[in-house]
Amino acid sequence: MLNQVEFYRDSAVRNRISEFIKGAEYIVGYGEAETWQGNTKGYYSAPPSHLYAMMDRGLDIFRSLLGYDGTLITLDIEYYNPKYPGEIYLNADNVYKNKIEPIRQIVKSVYHDLGIRYLEVITGQGYHYHSLWPFKNEHWQLEKIGQLEYTLEQQYINRQSQHGHLPTPLYKGLGYSGAFRLLQFVALEIMMRAFDLREKNKIEKVIPVQFCDIAMSPPEGVSLDLTIYSDPIYMRDIRIPFSTHQKHKVKRHEIGENVGDQVPVQITLPTGDIPIDNLLKMRRHFRWASDYAKDQKSSCVIPDGSAGWLNVLSKYKDSKLHQFHRKFDAVMHEKEEDWLRTYYALNLDELPPCAAHSITNPEPHIKRPTNIRKIIAILRKKGWDYKHIAGFLYSHFKGLSDFSPNKYNAETRANFFVQLYGAPIYLGIDKLPDMNCVSHRDAGYCIKPWCGYNLEWWR
């Protein structure tokens, strides 16, 4: 078995992939074969009936989060290192065993303690934890804690699709929003346990854990990436188990030509109870992976996790995070016709140059998580309400090329990131230890050394 096309022809592999995409509205194919045909994005979406055609071209396969059976609740943890993006590929054994593994064990312990059933999948950069909350199992409780912006409601109602999909039911959007809030609750527990393990027990090998890819000094960390919940549900998808992973082949300019040349196409696998050494070898060996697909341990059925998530929901409702979300929802953004005298009236001379630069040069700077978190911290210190910080970001997101009608939503993206980074600050979990000029300089975010400002003022 020489390549991914032959791998995909194995009936056991096809059966496992079909298990995971059951109920998906659409699938996505991604890979070198697309770029060879002039598709610079490297991907395209299609109905699930196109699965075999995608396999025959050796593409990575993703499934939509939007589905017919329930809300897919997925936690994505991944190692990141902005200075050495190829590290996870070139030194996979060291990264997985010594850097990701301590966090992986914390994730599994949190899910176990909360009673959440899940499917764990090893990816090219970390792990996914999947569970399903079926629409038939008290899904209304998940919908109740969700919140949809008016602009997003209109996108769902007026959705237009090249594949003829119908408008997105609002209950699916609400469940998706509620899933983010429960995942944030779980992720904060993971972060606190990781902090305890690292700081209180002085175990230095536990690297920092952050939401998304915050640039840090030193540069590496484990990201609890919830950004799949930052956009309309119909815009997001997730890599499936037994799909190939060729991101490093397509994004050579980002990850490194040497990585694309040296590292073979990998395979995303359900972990079962397979030892990490075996998993790391198997995901780079098509025959071993196809043999594993015949093993009952390799089931890719997404488990019904609703009982566990109902338990999480009960704890969430008694939490300060829930209070934060309720306060956030109770405040409205300033009306767009008033932005000139509200959000746009902020005196940027009062901000450090690094923050002002990301605001006056929004493409791409204001969209970067490190800059977003910094702006949130500064405006919160200046006395702004968190919802108006989101409104400020929304006013600067709107009009950027990403946020065209029927695709990404600027208001939703702004609200998401302020909840993501604002809640840990509000709760006192994020003490902003890297909110200082030295850390920002080392991470490459200082644009004017010795500017006269000190980022520590805004901790």
XYZ file of C-alpha atoms in Angstrom:
459
model
C 0.000 0.000 0.000
C 1.972 2.944 -1.334
C -0.231 6.019 -1.050
C -3.430 7.491 0.343
C -5.502 6.615 -2.716
C -4.832 2.906 -2.189
C -5.410 3.364 1.550
C -8.829 4.885 0.917
C -9.829 1.944 -1.297
C -9.733 -0.405 1.701
C -13.336 -1.303 2.588
C -12.699 -1.198 6.341
C -11.282 2.319 6.054
C -14.299 3.426 4.035
C -16.657 1.928 6.600
C -14.959 3.781 9.466
C -15.084 7.067 7.603
C -18.760 6.508 6.798
C -19.458 5.951 10.502
C -18.102 9.365 11.388
C -19.765 11.390 8.632
C -23.201 9.898 9.363
C -25.660 12.753 9.697
C -23.346 15.425 8.226
C -24.888 17.962 5.877
C -21.765 18.228 3.740
C -18.137 17.129 3.558
C -14.935 18.907 2.535
C -11.962 17.646 0.550
C -8.541 19.232 1.042
C -5.117 18.489 -0.327
C -2.364 18.791 -2.881
C -4.546 17.436 -5.678
C -6.694 20.563 -5.392
C -3.726 22.933 -5.585
C -2.393 21.071 -8.620
C -5.651 21.953 -10.390
C -5.276 25.637 -9.589
C -7.462 25.777 -6.479
C -5.257 28.018 -4.335
C -7.430 27.414 -1.260
C -6.737 23.708 -1.513
C -10.264 22.621 -0.584
C -13.872 22.378 -1.758
C -17.151 21.304 -0.166
C -19.733 18.892 -1.542
C -22.600 16.646 -0.419
C -21.606 13.399 1.360
C -22.357 11.516 -1.854
C -19.032 12.877 -3.170
C -17.043 10.987 -0.533
C -15.631 8.309 -2.828
C -14.653 10.890 -5.449
C -12.672 12.783 -2.809
C -11.020 9.556 -1.685
C -10.085 8.641 -5.242
C -8.165 11.923 -5.435
C -6.365 11.278 -2.153
C -7.806 14.292 -0.341
C -8.064 14.881 3.395
C -11.723 14.525 4.406
C -13.668 16.780 6.788
C -17.304 16.642 7.895
C -19.572 19.580 8.585
C -20.441 20.515 12.138
C -23.920 21.169 10.823
C -25.786 17.884 10.876
C -29.177 16.214 10.917
C -28.850 14.159 14.124
C -27.642 16.559 16.813
C -25.064 19.115 17.896
C -21.471 17.938 17.557
C -19.470 19.066 20.601
C -15.770 18.942 19.774
C -12.736 20.014 21.785
C -9.600 20.501 19.687
C -6.293 20.493 21.553
C -3.113 21.066 19.600
C 0.530 21.895 20.109
C 1.588 25.198 18.620
C 4.905 26.913 18.191
C 4.774 30.041 15.991
C 8.562 30.327 15.803
C 9.047 26.683 14.791
C 5.771 25.586 13.143
C 7.351 22.390 11.825
C 8.299 21.138 15.296
C 5.185 18.970 15.697
C 6.014 17.226 12.403
C 9.790 16.881 12.644
C 9.929 15.906 16.332
C 6.544 14.285 16.756
C 7.626 11.671 19.313
C 9.044 14.249 21.707
C 6.152 16.682 21.297
C 3.381 14.115 21.726
C 4.976 12.138 24.557
C 6.504 14.936 26.600
C 4.564 18.085 25.779
C 1.022 17.158 24.763
C 0.643 13.992 26.862
C 0.399 15.692 30.302
C -2.394 17.929 28.970
C -4.061 15.002 27.231
C -4.274 13.147 30.542
C -5.830 16.201 32.194
C -8.427 16.443 29.406
C -9.341 12.787 29.813
C -9.591 13.121 33.590
C -11.902 16.141 33.290
C -14.156 14.351 30.800
C -14.175 11.276 33.051
C -15.029 13.284 36.167
C -17.899 15.005 34.356
C -19.232 11.748 32.907
C -18.863 12.784 29.260
C -18.657 9.995 26.689
C -16.311 10.884 23.843
C -14.365 9.655 20.848
C -10.683 10.605 21.066
C -8.853 11.077 17.766
C -5.152 11.764 17.264
C -4.619 14.421 14.604
C -1.577 15.850 12.893
C -1.063 18.398 15.677
C -2.852 17.059 18.756
C -6.194 15.442 19.609
C -9.921 15.889 19.050
C -12.594 14.915 21.579
C -15.970 14.358 19.930
C -19.400 13.740 21.382
C -22.937 14.271 20.116
C -25.915 15.858 21.816
C -28.839 14.387 19.822
C -31.708 16.722 19.033
C -34.108 14.188 20.575
C -32.404 14.173 24.011
C -33.484 17.362 25.807
C -31.572 19.408 23.271
C -33.736 22.384 24.189
C -31.673 22.756 27.353
C -28.543 23.321 25.272
C -30.395 25.770 23.037
C -31.576 27.746 26.058
C -28.061 28.835 27.062
C -27.118 29.779 23.504
C -27.322 33.285 22.077
C -27.643 34.393 18.456
C -26.831 37.876 17.212
C -29.536 39.443 15.050
C -27.139 39.591 12.098
C -26.418 35.880 12.502
C -30.111 35.027 12.740
C -30.618 36.777 9.424
C -27.753 34.823 7.860
C -29.287 31.554 9.030
C -32.761 32.481 7.814
C -31.573 33.815 4.449
C -28.807 31.304 3.842
C -27.976 30.651 0.219
C -25.866 27.688 -0.795
C -24.303 26.550 -4.022
C -25.465 23.047 -3.083
C -29.057 24.102 -2.523
C -29.077 23.726 1.259
C -32.110 25.085 3.033
C -31.933 27.909 5.591
C -30.297 26.839 8.852
C -32.864 26.203 11.618
C -32.288 28.586 14.508
C -32.427 25.770 17.058
C -29.284 24.311 15.480
C -27.555 27.670 15.724
C -28.595 28.039 19.363
C -27.348 24.545 20.196
C -24.052 25.363 18.535
C -23.728 28.558 20.579
C -24.610 26.672 23.756
C -21.998 24.034 22.942
C -19.310 26.730 22.889
C -20.320 27.937 26.339
C -20.236 24.463 27.852
C -16.903 23.750 26.176
C -15.522 26.978 27.591
C -16.589 25.820 31.059
C -14.828 22.480 30.538
C -11.761 24.101 28.984
C -11.358 26.484 31.927
C -11.316 23.489 34.260
C -8.621 21.906 32.086
C -6.597 25.119 32.179
C -6.832 25.391 35.971
C -5.755 21.781 36.489
C -2.854 22.279 34.085
C -1.828 25.427 35.948
C -1.922 23.570 39.268
C 0.186 20.764 37.853
C 2.701 23.186 36.406
C 2.963 25.831 39.122
C 2.023 24.232 42.405
C 3.854 20.976 41.789
C 6.733 22.683 39.956
C 6.537 20.248 37.053
C 8.305 22.275 34.398
C 7.615 19.875 31.560
C 3.949 20.913 31.594
C 3.956 23.644 28.960
C 1.491 26.572 29.092
C -2.126 26.037 28.061
C -4.012 28.833 26.290
C -7.172 29.433 24.314
C -6.202 29.438 20.633
C -2.743 30.290 19.371
C -1.632 33.099 21.666
C 1.935 34.123 20.831
C 4.070 33.671 23.936
C 7.658 33.790 25.103
C 8.865 31.048 25.207
C 6.882 30.345 22.057
C 5.378 26.889 22.537
C 2.181 25.860 24.226
C -0.929 23.706 24.004
C -3.953 25.413 22.513
C -7.492 24.599 23.587
C -8.874 25.705 20.258
C -12.583 26.526 20.366
C -12.539 28.689 17.243
C -14.726 26.277 15.297
C -17.525 27.891 17.345
C -16.595 31.448 16.313
C -18.523 31.460 13.035
C -21.881 30.429 11.560
C -22.317 26.690 12.021
C -22.605 26.067 8.281
C -19.097 27.497 7.733
C -17.247 25.050 9.984
C -16.048 21.469 9.595
C -13.731 19.034 11.360
C -11.179 16.514 10.116
C -12.485 12.957 10.326
C -10.732 9.858 11.717
C -9.040 7.707 9.066
C -8.671 10.794 6.907
C -5.195 11.616 5.727
C -3.412 14.719 7.038
C -1.424 16.611 4.400
C -1.609 20.155 5.757
C 2.192 20.305 5.826
C 2.251 19.419 2.130
C -0.203 22.162 1.146
C 1.031 24.932 3.462
C 4.730 24.555 2.797
C 5.207 28.335 2.852
C 3.918 28.437 6.450
C 5.258 25.203 7.920
C 8.448 24.850 5.900
C 9.547 23.315 2.605
C 11.803 20.912 4.489
C 8.832 19.664 6.505
C 6.765 19.073 3.383
C 9.658 17.177 1.813
C 10.663 15.064 4.829
C 7.377 14.205 6.536
C 5.005 11.781 4.786
C 1.258 12.156 4.547
C -0.150 11.203 7.945
C -3.379 9.543 9.044
C -5.868 10.748 11.637
C -6.854 7.842 13.903
C -9.239 7.006 16.751
C -6.989 6.233 19.689
C -8.881 3.315 21.236
C -6.603 2.042 23.989
C -3.578 1.934 21.683
C -0.273 2.981 23.338
C 1.043 6.323 22.141
C 4.181 4.738 20.634
C 2.044 2.514 18.422
C -0.276 5.354 17.424
C 2.606 7.549 16.325
C 4.007 4.775 14.141
C 0.634 3.709 12.756
C -0.397 7.194 11.629
C 2.500 7.203 9.156
C 1.954 3.668 7.844
C -0.993 3.070 5.512
C -1.037 -0.737 5.844
C -0.942 -0.730 9.626
C -3.680 1.902 9.733
C -5.909 -0.035 7.331
C -5.428 -3.184 9.414
C -6.428 -1.196 12.501
C -9.642 -0.149 10.739
C -10.743 -3.797 10.915
C -10.384 -3.819 14.721
C -13.489 -3.124 16.826
C -11.415 -0.668 18.868
C -11.274 1.628 15.857
C -14.990 2.449 15.832
C -15.648 5.980 14.606
C -19.249 6.241 15.793
C -19.638 9.543 17.626
C -21.047 8.650 21.058
C -24.162 10.178 22.573
C -22.679 12.398 25.264
C -25.886 14.181 26.243
C -26.074 12.675 29.747
C -22.594 13.931 30.568
C -23.219 17.308 28.994
C -26.429 17.666 31.015
C -24.239 17.199 34.085
C -21.881 19.883 32.770
C -24.870 22.138 32.117
C -26.017 21.792 35.730
C -22.576 22.785 37.038
C -22.260 25.574 34.490
C -25.525 27.183 35.637
C -24.094 27.487 39.164
C -20.821 28.976 37.936
C -19.406 32.482 37.667
C -18.858 31.788 33.973
C -22.631 31.545 33.555
C -22.951 34.883 35.361
C -20.434 36.384 32.947
C -22.384 35.112 29.928
C -25.697 36.411 31.341
C -24.210 39.863 31.928
C -22.674 39.790 28.463
C -26.006 38.922 26.829
C -27.862 41.633 28.772
C -25.924 44.511 27.155
C -26.388 45.597 23.544
C -23.768 46.958 21.166
C -23.987 50.609 20.239
C -26.096 51.158 17.132
C -24.075 51.325 13.941
C -25.249 54.846 13.189
C -23.677 55.927 16.500
C -20.256 54.336 15.968
C -18.605 57.613 14.927
C -19.243 59.097 18.363
C -18.801 55.855 20.318
C -16.462 53.090 19.159
C -14.667 55.147 16.505
C -14.230 58.024 18.963
C -11.656 56.141 21.037
C -8.461 58.202 21.240
C -5.827 55.796 19.953
C -3.069 58.000 21.359
C -4.099 56.671 24.770
C -3.140 53.149 23.680
C 0.322 51.622 23.324
C 1.539 51.707 19.691
C 1.271 47.920 19.310
C -2.460 48.043 20.110
C -3.142 51.187 18.088
C -1.337 49.694 15.083
C -3.570 46.604 15.053
C -6.640 48.859 15.103
C -5.503 51.234 12.346
C -4.196 48.318 10.266
C -6.942 45.764 10.872
C -6.063 43.443 7.980
C -4.701 41.113 9.306
C -3.547 42.479 12.672
C -6.825 42.977 14.519
C -7.918 39.414 13.702
C -4.915 37.827 15.422
C -5.758 36.279 18.810
C -2.748 37.863 20.542
C -3.846 41.350 19.501
C -7.503 40.673 20.298
C -6.645 39.560 23.837
C -4.439 42.622 24.308
C -7.196 44.996 23.164
C -9.687 43.293 25.483
C -7.317 43.647 28.445
C -6.611 47.330 27.722
C -10.220 48.413 27.169
C -11.404 46.459 30.202
C -8.780 48.283 32.300
C -10.122 51.557 30.901
C -13.541 50.649 32.301
C -15.299 49.369 29.205
C -18.072 46.794 29.522
C -17.129 43.498 27.890
C -20.049 43.696 25.470
C -18.938 47.116 24.282
C -15.411 45.792 23.816
C -17.038 43.235 21.519
C -18.926 46.055 19.814
C -15.659 47.918 19.291
C -14.094 44.845 17.666
C -17.231 44.295 15.587
C -17.041 47.857 14.279
C -13.480 47.205 13.089
C -14.115 43.669 11.800
C -17.040 44.773 9.675
C -15.960 45.518 6.150
C -12.938 43.214 6.215
C -12.780 40.742 3.345
C -13.462 37.713 5.569
C -16.902 38.911 6.557
C -18.870 38.905 3.333
C -22.606 38.146 3.361
C -23.575 34.481 3.738
C -20.094 33.537 4.992
C -18.375 34.590 8.208
C -20.123 36.994 10.575
C -18.202 39.955 12.027
C -20.503 40.435 15.021
C -20.424 36.761 15.975
C -16.637 36.628 15.669
C -16.224 39.693 17.893
C -18.622 38.405 20.551
C -16.942 35.002 20.514
C -13.439 36.292 21.156
C -14.481 38.672 23.926
C -16.261 35.827 25.694
C -13.291 33.532 25.090
C -10.609 35.888 26.429
C -12.737 38.159 28.580
C -14.205 35.456 30.807
C -10.843 34.169 32.143
C -9.847 37.768 32.970
C -13.216 38.433 34.633
C -12.939 35.207 36.640
C -9.384 35.946 37.734
C -8.058 32.834 36.006
C -6.022 34.733 33.420
C -3.654 36.990 35.352
C -2.169 38.203 32.045
C 1.386 37.184 32.984
C 2.628 37.837 29.449
C 1.030 41.298 29.304
C 4.404 42.998 29.309
C 6.649 44.589 26.721
C 9.430 42.012 26.946
C 7.081 39.106 26.194
C 5.476 40.982 23.309
C 8.865 41.899 21.879
C 10.116 38.316 22.098
C 6.913 37.079 20.442
C 7.339 39.554 17.575
C 4.458 41.875 18.495
C 6.407 45.014 19.493
C 6.389 47.561 16.650
C 8.061 50.462 18.498
C 10.635 49.595 21.186
C 11.007 52.113 24.027
C 7.685 53.716 23.095
C 7.113 55.122 26.586
C 4.229 52.781 27.378
C 4.308 49.709 29.603
C 1.840 46.925 28.869
C 1.892 45.960 32.542
C -0.183 49.090 33.215
C -3.169 47.260 31.731
C -2.937 44.022 33.665
